[in-house]
Tab-separated table of C-alpha atoms in Angstrom:
chain	number	residue	atom	x	y	z
A	1	MET	CA	-12.137	-27.837	4.432
A	2	THR	CA	-8.965	-28.831	5.951
A	3	GLU	CA	-6.371	-31.260	3.478
A	4	VAL	CA	-4.866	-32.567	6.090
A	5	ALA	CA	-4.181	-36.079	6.733
A	6	ALA	CA	-6.112	-38.310	8.741
A	7	PRO	CA	-3.936	-38.538	11.900
A	8	ARG	CA	-1.787	-41.918	11.548
A	9	ARG	CA	-3.927	-43.582	14.373
A	10	GLY	CA	-7.868	-42.605	16.105
A	11	ARG	CA	-6.840	-42.345	18.812
A	12	ILE	CA	-7.853	-38.307	18.989
A	13	THR	CA	-11.057	-35.821	17.904
A	14	PRO	CA	-10.460	-33.898	15.416
A	15	GLU	CA	-11.887	-31.480	17.636
A	16	ARG	CA	-8.648	-32.520	20.081
A	17	GLU	CA	-5.927	-31.674	16.950
A	18	ALA	CA	-7.731	-28.198	15.779
A	19	GLU	CA	-7.059	-28.211	19.915
A	20	LEU	CA	-2.805	-29.874	19.683
A	21	TYR	CA	-2.495	-27.608	16.965
A	22	ALA	CA	-3.768	-23.521	17.865
A	23	ALA	CA	-1.592	-24.412	20.638
A	24	VAL	CA	1.522	-25.753	18.614
A	25	LEU	CA	1.047	-22.452	16.352
A	26	ASP	CA	0.497	-20.698	19.350
A	27	LEU	CA	3.842	-21.560	20.609
A	28	LEU	CA	5.705	-21.136	17.223
A	29	ARG	CA	5.102	-17.808	17.557
A	30	GLU	CA	6.165	-17.067	21.255
A	31	VAL	CA	9.750	-19.381	20.841
A	32	GLY	CA	10.364	-20.370	17.917
A	33	TYR	CA	10.675	-23.086	16.431
A	34	ASP	CA	14.138	-23.907	17.915
A	35	SER	CA	13.198	-24.124	21.630
A	36	LEU	CA	10.400	-25.119	20.391
A	37	THR	CA	9.881	-29.163	21.579
A	38	MET	CA	7.356	-31.604	22.162
A	39	ASP	CA	7.836	-32.063	26.824
A	40	THR	CA	6.408	-27.837	26.137
A	41	VAL	CA	3.742	-29.039	24.120
A	42	ALA	CA	2.848	-31.839	25.909
A	43	ALA	CA	3.084	-29.283	28.865
A	44	ARG	CA	0.337	-26.537	27.016
A	45	THR	CA	-1.928	-28.826	25.542
A	46	ARG	CA	-1.893	-32.150	28.495
A	47	ALA	CA	-1.138	-34.702	26.163
A	48	SER	CA	1.577	-37.625	26.974
A	49	LYS	CA	4.322	-36.831	24.661
A	50	ALA	CA	3.465	-40.662	24.391
A	51	THR	CA	0.611	-39.933	21.813
A	52	LEU	CA	2.462	-36.366	20.528
A	53	TYR	CA	4.901	-39.012	19.313
A	54	ARG	CA	2.695	-41.010	17.488
A	55	GLN	CA	0.336	-38.965	16.091
A	56	TRP	CA	2.476	-36.628	13.787
A	57	GLY	CA	6.547	-38.850	14.312
A	58	GLY	CA	8.519	-35.632	15.601
A	59	LYS	CA	7.986	-32.148	15.628
A	60	ALA	CA	8.921	-30.939	12.189
A	61	GLU	CA	5.492	-32.184	10.859
A	62	LEU	CA	3.856	-31.308	13.765
A	63	VAL	CA	4.545	-28.667	13.499
A	64	ALA	CA	4.012	-28.710	9.391
A	65	ARG	CA	0.959	-30.449	9.883
A	66	ALA	CA	-0.497	-27.396	12.581
A	67	MET	CA	0.133	-25.219	9.920
A	68	ARG	CA	-1.271	-26.612	7.318
A	69	HIS	CA	-4.410	-26.739	9.181
A	70	HIS	CA	-4.160	-23.379	9.364
A	71	LYS	CA	-4.932	-22.538	5.930
A	72	PRO	CA	-7.697	-22.419	5.041
A	73	GLY	CA	-9.941	-22.404	1.922
A	74	GLY	CA	-8.018	-24.583	-0.869
A	75	ALA	CA	-10.380	-28.199	-0.510
A	76	ALA	CA	-11.918	-27.007	-4.474
A	77	ASP	CA	-10.162	-24.501	-7.138
A	78	THR	CA	-12.160	-21.128	-8.334
A	79	ASP	CA	-12.427	-21.585	-11.842
A	80	THR	CA	-13.607	-17.286	-12.507
A	81	GLY	CA	-13.104	-17.350	-16.192
A	82	SER	CA	-10.876	-15.392	-15.753
A	83	LEU	CA	-6.669	-15.322	-14.230
A	84	ARG	CA	-7.444	-12.034	-12.254
A	85	GLY	CA	-10.688	-13.135	-11.170
A	86	ASP	CA	-8.596	-16.545	-10.008
A	87	PHE	CA	-6.066	-15.020	-8.013
A	88	TYR	CA	-8.242	-12.810	-5.604
A	89	ALA	CA	-10.271	-16.379	-5.890
A	90	LEU	CA	-6.757	-18.016	-4.393
A	91	LEU	CA	-6.672	-14.351	-1.162
A	92	SER	CA	-9.293	-14.085	-0.481
A	93	HIS	CA	-8.884	-16.903	1.560
A	94	GLU	CA	-6.599	-15.518	3.916
A	95	ASP	CA	-7.977	-12.425	5.579
A	96	ASP	CA	-5.572	-9.409	7.358
A	97	THR	CA	-5.256	-10.949	10.320
A	98	ASP	CA	-5.338	-14.681	8.104
A	99	LEU	CA	-1.876	-12.802	5.837
A	100	GLU	CA	-0.761	-11.159	9.893
A	101	GLU	CA	-0.314	-14.757	10.792
A	102	SER	CA	1.317	-16.367	7.625
A	103	SER	CA	3.389	-13.697	7.534
A	104	ALA	CA	4.637	-14.080	11.114
A	105	LEU	CA	4.870	-17.917	11.559
A	106	MET	CA	6.721	-17.677	7.610
A	107	ARG	CA	9.535	-15.522	9.733
A	108	ALA	CA	9.163	-17.877	12.275
A	109	LEU	CA	10.353	-21.217	10.132
A	110	ALA	CA	12.571	-19.251	7.514
A	111	MET	CA	16.127	-19.879	10.327
A	112	ALA	CA	15.199	-22.589	11.825
A	113	MET	CA	14.129	-23.998	7.407
A	114	HIS	CA	17.166	-24.065	7.468
A	115	HIS	CA	18.525	-25.800	10.217
A	116	ASN	CA	16.877	-28.551	9.596
A	117	PRO	CA	16.502	-29.858	6.873
A	118	ASP	CA	13.137	-33.045	8.272
A	119	LEU	CA	11.567	-29.351	8.784
A	120	ARG	CA	12.666	-28.129	5.429
A	121	ARG	CA	10.906	-31.284	4.148
A	122	ALA	CA	7.649	-31.394	5.634
A	123	PHE	CA	7.322	-26.971	4.992
A	124	ARG	CA	7.513	-28.115	0.989
A	125	GLU	CA	4.858	-30.757	0.936
A	126	LEU	CA	2.138	-29.857	3.384
A	127	ILE	CA	2.399	-26.020	2.120
A	128	ILE	CA	5.271	-25.163	-0.358
A	129	GLU	CA	4.052	-27.699	-3.036
A	130	PRO	CA	-0.121	-27.349	-2.295
A	131	GLU	CA	0.666	-23.573	-2.653
A	132	LEU	CA	2.491	-24.292	-6.051
A	133	ASP	CA	0.039	-25.901	-7.387
A	134	GLU	CA	-3.508	-24.421	-6.815
A	135	LEU	CA	-1.865	-21.149	-8.236
A	136	ASN	CA	-0.473	-23.280	-11.048
A	137	ARG	CA	-3.919	-25.144	-12.205
A	138	ALA	CA	-5.104	-21.162	-12.002
A	139	ILE	CA	-2.209	-20.300	-14.942
A	140	ARG	CA	-2.590	-23.114	-16.223
A	141	ARG	CA	-6.527	-22.441	-16.741
A	142	ALA	CA	-6.026	-18.708	-17.900
A	143	VAL	CA	-3.606	-20.139	-20.896
A	144	ASP	CA	-5.346	-22.635	-22.497
A	145	ARG	CA	-8.078	-20.339	-22.498
A	146	GLY	CA	-5.839	-17.925	-24.110
A	147	GLU	CA	-5.681	-14.980	-21.729
A	148	VAL	CA	-1.248	-15.883	-20.857
A	149	ARG	CA	0.966	-17.866	-23.834
A	150	ALA	CA	2.330	-20.827	-22.972
A	151	ASP	CA	5.499	-19.141	-22.840
A	152	ASN	CA	5.649	-15.927	-21.391
A	153	SER	CA	8.375	-16.489	-19.717
A	154	ALA	CA	7.611	-14.914	-16.383
A	155	LEU	CA	5.547	-18.344	-15.730
A	156	ASP	CA	7.767	-20.250	-13.776
A	157	CYS	CA	8.153	-17.152	-11.173
A	158	VAL	CA	5.110	-16.334	-10.810
A	159	PRO	CA	5.388	-17.913	-7.184
A	160	HIS	CA	8.809	-16.639	-6.113
A	161	MET	CA	6.192	-12.928	-6.438
A	162	MET	CA	3.520	-13.530	-4.543
A	163	ILE	CA	5.282	-15.286	-2.053
A	164	GLY	CA	7.604	-12.666	-2.579
A	165	ALA	CA	5.410	-10.011	-1.742
A	166	LEU	CA	4.382	-11.581	1.620
A	167	ILE	CA	7.321	-12.209	3.009
A	168	THR	CA	8.882	-8.638	1.932
A	169	CYS	CA	5.964	-6.030	3.134
A	170	ALA	CA	6.649	-6.321	7.013
A	171	MET	CA	9.967	-6.094	6.165
A	172	ILE	CA	10.762	-2.945	3.602
A	173	GLU	CA	7.279	-1.102	4.246
A	174	ASN	CA	7.221	-2.216	7.958
A	175	ARG	CA	3.861	-3.307	8.214
A	176	PRO	CA	1.559	-6.962	7.854
A	177	PRO	CA	0.403	-7.119	4.811
A	178	THR	CA	-2.917	-6.957	4.237
A	179	GLN	CA	-5.746	-7.276	1.160
A	180	ALA	CA	-5.829	-4.670	-0.627
A	181	PHE	CA	-2.154	-4.655	-0.671
A	182	PHE	CA	-1.762	-7.863	-2.349
A	183	ARG	CA	-3.997	-6.725	-4.986
A	184	SER	CA	-2.622	-4.097	-5.886
A	185	TYR	CA	0.887	-5.775	-6.396
A	186	LEU	CA	-1.481	-8.392	-7.948
A	187	ASP	CA	-3.070	-6.216	-10.011
A	188	ALA	CA	0.997	-3.482	-10.874
A	189	VAL	CA	3.147	-6.267	-11.239
A	190	VAL	CA	1.699	-10.245	-11.099
A	191	LEU	CA	-0.641	-10.133	-14.063
A	192	PRO	CA	0.689	-6.620	-15.969
A	193	VAL	CA	3.629	-9.058	-16.540
A	194	LEU	CA	1.822	-12.029	-18.043
A	195	GLY	CA	0.704	-10.169	-20.400
A	196	VAL	CA	-3.264	-10.063	-18.360
B	1	MET	CA	34.500	0.233	-0.355
B	2	THR	CA	32.323	0.692	2.564
B	3	GLU	CA	29.699	2.624	3.837
B	4	VAL	CA	30.362	2.357	7.395
B	5	ALA	CA	29.649	5.393	9.764
B	6	ALA	CA	32.991	5.521	12.021
B	7	PRO	CA	32.506	4.054	15.387
B	8	ARG	CA	31.892	6.034	18.099
B	9	ARG	CA	35.433	6.506	19.494
B	10	GLY	CA	38.471	6.355	17.319
B	11	ARG	CA	39.918	3.234	19.564
B	12	ILE	CA	40.207	0.683	17.164
B	13	THR	CA	41.619	-0.139	13.848
B	14	PRO	CA	39.817	-0.500	10.764
B	15	GLU	CA	41.224	-3.714	9.658
B	16	ARG	CA	40.564	-4.681	13.868
B	17	GLU	CA	37.265	-3.837	12.843
B	18	ALA	CA	36.859	-5.688	9.596
B	19	GLU	CA	37.773	-8.982	11.992
B	20	LEU	CA	35.497	-7.804	15.151
B	21	TYR	CA	32.178	-8.355	12.149
B	22	ALA	CA	33.620	-10.995	10.490
B	23	ALA	CA	33.091	-13.003	13.868
B	24	VAL	CA	29.509	-11.347	14.715
B	25	LEU	CA	28.782	-12.498	11.240
B	26	ASP	CA	30.057	-15.666	12.299
B	27	LEU	CA	27.996	-16.518	15.586
B	28	LEU	CA	25.083	-14.906	13.673
B	29	ARG	CA	25.416	-17.548	10.778
B	30	GLU	CA	26.381	-20.940	13.972
B	31	VAL	CA	23.245	-19.010	17.082
B	32	GLY	CA	20.872	-16.926	15.309
B	33	TYR	CA	19.968	-13.042	16.916
B	34	ASP	CA	18.381	-14.443	19.988
B	35	SER	CA	21.552	-16.598	21.027
B	36	LEU	CA	23.995	-13.571	20.198
B	37	THR	CA	25.808	-12.253	23.187
B	38	MET	CA	27.927	-9.263	24.056
B	39	ASP	CA	29.663	-12.096	26.003
B	40	THR	CA	30.011	-14.347	23.363
B	41	VAL	CA	31.574	-11.690	20.699
B	42	ALA	CA	33.694	-10.876	23.404
B	43	ALA	CA	35.112	-14.276	23.649
B	44	ARG	CA	35.182	-15.164	20.460
B	45	THR	CA	37.115	-11.202	19.112
B	46	ARG	CA	38.852	-11.433	22.801
B	47	ALA	CA	37.289	-7.790	23.221
B	48	SER	CA	35.875	-6.378	26.570
B	49	LYS	CA	32.913	-5.919	26.598
B	50	ALA	CA	33.614	-2.178	27.876
B	51	THR	CA	34.487	-1.446	24.584
B	52	LEU	CA	31.738	-3.399	22.597
B	53	TYR	CA	29.442	-0.963	23.838
B	54	ARG	CA	31.777	2.451	23.772
B	55	GLN	CA	31.755	1.030	20.398
B	56	TRP	CA	28.380	0.134	19.076
B	57	GLY	CA	25.715	0.689	21.714
B	58	GLY	CA	24.572	-2.916	21.369
B	59	LYS	CA	23.988	-5.545	20.049
B	60	ALA	CA	20.965	-5.051	17.574
B	61	GLU	CA	23.436	-1.579	15.995
B	62	LEU	CA	27.117	-4.776	16.304
B	63	VAL	CA	24.773	-7.134	13.961
B	64	ALA	CA	23.645	-4.097	11.187
B	65	ARG	CA	26.829	-2.016	11.191
B	66	ALA	CA	28.713	-6.030	10.246
B	67	MET	CA	25.878	-7.054	8.215
B	68	ARG	CA	27.053	-2.847	6.504
B	69	HIS	CA	30.424	-3.465	6.418
B	70	HIS	CA	29.742	-6.633	4.987
B	71	LYS	CA	28.307	-5.638	1.937
B	72	PRO	CA	30.136	-5.396	-0.515
B	73	GLY	CA	30.122	-1.958	-3.169
B	74	GLY	CA	27.416	0.497	-2.587
B	75	ALA	CA	29.451	3.445	-2.231
B	76	ALA	CA	29.448	4.863	-6.307
B	77	ASP	CA	26.080	4.029	-7.975
B	78	THR	CA	27.493	2.682	-12.103
B	79	ASP	CA	25.243	4.723	-15.625
B	80	THR	CA	25.420	2.847	-17.284
B	81	GLY	CA	23.193	4.352	-19.568
B	82	SER	CA	20.388	1.886	-19.037
B	83	LEU	CA	18.214	0.575	-16.601
B	84	ARG	CA	19.058	-3.472	-17.141
B	85	GLY	CA	23.438	-2.241	-16.867
B	86	ASP	CA	22.239	-0.445	-14.092
B	87	PHE	CA	20.455	-3.565	-12.584
B	88	TYR	CA	23.224	-6.334	-14.169
B	89	ALA	CA	26.544	-3.413	-12.163
B	90	LEU	CA	23.985	-3.805	-8.849
B	91	LEU	CA	24.410	-7.197	-8.818
B	92	SER	CA	27.519	-7.875	-9.902
B	93	HIS	CA	29.052	-5.884	-6.012
B	94	GLU	CA	28.303	-9.446	-4.805
B	95	ASP	CA	29.176	-12.774	-6.659
B	96	ASP	CA	27.016	-16.542	-5.640
B	97	THR	CA	28.527	-16.829	-2.441
B	98	ASP	CA	28.135	-13.190	-1.422
B	99	LEU	CA	24.748	-14.026	-2.551
B	100	GLU	CA	24.422	-17.013	-0.593
B	101	GLU	CA	25.708	-15.453	2.883
B	102	SER	CA	23.107	-12.239	2.048
B	103	SER	CA	20.340	-14.943	2.305
B	104	ALA	CA	21.301	-17.069	5.042
B	105	LEU	CA	21.267	-13.658	7.107
B	106	MET	CA	18.726	-12.508	6.134
B	107	ARG	CA	17.265	-15.887	6.898
B	108	ALA	CA	18.617	-15.489	10.495
B	109	LEU	CA	17.730	-12.054	11.311
B	110	ALA	CA	13.693	-12.380	9.436
B	111	MET	CA	12.504	-13.499	12.923
B	112	ALA	CA	14.222	-11.846	15.457
B	113	MET	CA	13.427	-8.644	13.173
B	114	HIS	CA	9.971	-8.509	14.272
B	115	HIS	CA	10.868	-9.032	18.168
B	116	ASN	CA	13.150	-6.174	18.125
B	117	PRO	CA	12.448	-2.410	16.987
B	118	ASP	CA	15.725	-1.882	17.998
B	119	LEU	CA	17.623	-4.530	15.515
B	120	ARG	CA	15.150	-3.373	12.509
B	121	ARG	CA	15.307	-0.093	12.602
B	122	ALA	CA	19.432	0.290	13.125
B	123	PHE	CA	18.416	-2.575	10.308
B	124	ARG	CA	16.193	-1.001	8.055
B	125	GLU	CA	18.524	2.453	8.256
B	126	LEU	CA	21.898	0.307	7.487
B	127	ILE	CA	21.172	-2.289	4.722
B	128	ILE	CA	17.315	-2.027	3.729
B	129	GLU	CA	17.223	2.440	3.067
B	130	PRO	CA	20.966	2.125	1.061
B	131	GLU	CA	19.972	-0.860	-0.971
B	132	LEU	CA	16.339	1.138	-1.826
B	133	ASP	CA	18.270	4.124	-2.846
B	134	GLU	CA	20.419	3.008	-4.892
B	135	LEU	CA	17.823	1.014	-6.846
B	136	ASN	CA	15.216	4.308	-6.841
B	137	ARG	CA	18.628	6.171	-7.831
B	138	ALA	CA	18.790	3.408	-11.011
B	139	ILE	CA	14.638	4.156	-11.660
B	140	ARG	CA	15.137	7.634	-11.709
B	141	ARG	CA	17.572	7.440	-13.626
B	142	ALA	CA	15.766	4.963	-16.435
B	143	VAL	CA	12.606	7.822	-16.720
B	144	ASP	CA	14.460	10.229	-16.787
B	145	ARG	CA	15.985	8.466	-19.933
B	146	GLY	CA	12.566	8.153	-20.871
B	147	GLU	CA	13.218	3.857	-20.973
B	148	VAL	CA	10.336	3.899	-18.004
B	149	ARG	CA	7.117	6.103	-17.536
B	150	ALA	CA	6.648	8.133	-14.453
B	151	ASP	CA	2.903	6.407	-14.146
B	152	ASN	CA	3.890	2.946	-14.573
B	153	SER	CA	2.310	1.573	-11.683
B	154	ALA	CA	5.210	-1.158	-10.640
B	155	LEU	CA	7.543	1.461	-10.035
B	156	ASP	CA	7.273	1.788	-6.527
B	157	CYS	CA	7.300	-2.381	-6.112
B	158	VAL	CA	10.639	-2.660	-7.248
B	159	PRO	CA	12.081	-3.834	-3.915
B	160	HIS	CA	9.910	-6.120	-3.002
B	161	MET	CA	10.305	-7.472	-6.788
B	162	MET	CA	14.242	-7.811	-6.275
B	163	ILE	CA	14.372	-9.100	-2.260
B	164	GLY	CA	11.278	-10.620	-2.691
B	165	ALA	CA	13.354	-13.198	-5.297
B	166	LEU	CA	16.353	-13.214	-2.838
B	167	ILE	CA	14.362	-14.889	-0.004
B	168	THR	CA	12.302	-16.837	-2.298
B	169	CYS	CA	14.443	-18.491	-4.114
B	170	ALA	CA	16.654	-20.408	-1.567
B	171	MET	CA	12.538	-21.775	0.422
B	172	ILE	CA	10.664	-22.262	-2.870
B	173	GLU	CA	13.741	-24.259	-5.621
B	174	ASN	CA	15.745	-25.213	-2.104
B	175	ARG	CA	18.970	-23.605	-3.257
B	176	PRO	CA	20.882	-20.312	-3.044
B	177	PRO	CA	20.405	-18.119	-4.923
B	178	THR	CA	23.177	-16.799	-7.351
B	179	GLN	CA	23.675	-14.602	-9.961
B	180	ALA	CA	22.046	-16.238	-13.500
B	181	PHE	CA	18.774	-16.506	-11.329
B	182	PHE	CA	19.055	-13.677	-10.524
B	183	ARG	CA	19.471	-11.495	-14.536
B	184	SER	CA	16.546	-14.416	-15.434
B	185	TYR	CA	14.512	-12.850	-12.534
B	186	LEU	CA	14.845	-9.512	-13.645
B	187	ASP	CA	14.989	-10.440	-17.893
B	188	ALA	CA	11.254	-12.688	-17.058
B	189	VAL	CA	9.849	-10.255	-14.610
B	190	VAL	CA	11.273	-7.095	-13.295
B	191	LEU	CA	12.477	-5.225	-16.727
B	192	PRO	CA	8.931	-6.781	-18.156
B	193	VAL	CA	6.296	-5.284	-15.824
B	194	LEU	CA	8.440	-1.686	-15.987
B	195	GLY	CA	7.520	-1.376	-20.247
B	196	VAL	CA	11.667	-2.478	-20.237
């Protein structure tokens, strides 16, 4: 279900870990990254700051791991036999509520990431790269099947199209992204540009 | 050069207005929207708060007008005779430094917009809608020329593709967007999906 690496010391249960992560994400949505402190996390979760630092090292890693934990699916690649099917399967990991939350969290972190190299590194490693890997595996299968040409010049831009749609939907259309929006975007933009 | 509407009272000179806007954008990049107050703007620019409120009504409109003022070009549409030419012309309004600044400002505002309906409204009216209008005029010309089919299902997604590329370049590639990046994105993604 989750790909979060084991905590550094085996001191807390998976249930407690999940509870802590949920509290971190709540705080992040409420106050943003800059105002979130280990003190507020400790107070909200009745954990000791020493435990938080021992387990996660610092705020950036705690936040990135909380987001990673929250991401559903991703454990096994779904090979549906077509690129459209694989993209739809990737998308179905997150229902509309998940998508709205992801979109809100991305916005909450976009500014902070710019100013915090630690957060940027943790976010890239735990969120962006696993997502890119999943996308790229689906694309590689499509190339191997002959569904997409290996020299299609849009291949490198698929992540920009997908993540861009997630962020801009809220900005341009003033509404959170939904599964239906993503499916129509895949059909109108991403798949045609790949020649599918 | 600029499409900013006339200030509410003709009390300040265009030079003074430009100076105020520049200070607002500096503060925005330094401290973010939430921490920016009319007090800090007044102190930085040696203006009175009364003047700021009289001219702009409030923080949201001041910030959105500062961003709008900062946007180069846009006064006249360039009709180059091809969609690629028009898109390239739109893009050439902003050099690499402008693009980096726009990208940083968008990140600075993304979170704040979510929580501030006033800012969202001002930003939509002064930034998003004029940009969409420009894009849509270029697209309409291409449809009229027969370069793009009127029923192309990606027509509504062009803004998502363009603005998404601007934001995600920094996020995925960990570098600010450049003219070169945008041109290759236009050629690899946007124009092919429109059948150009």
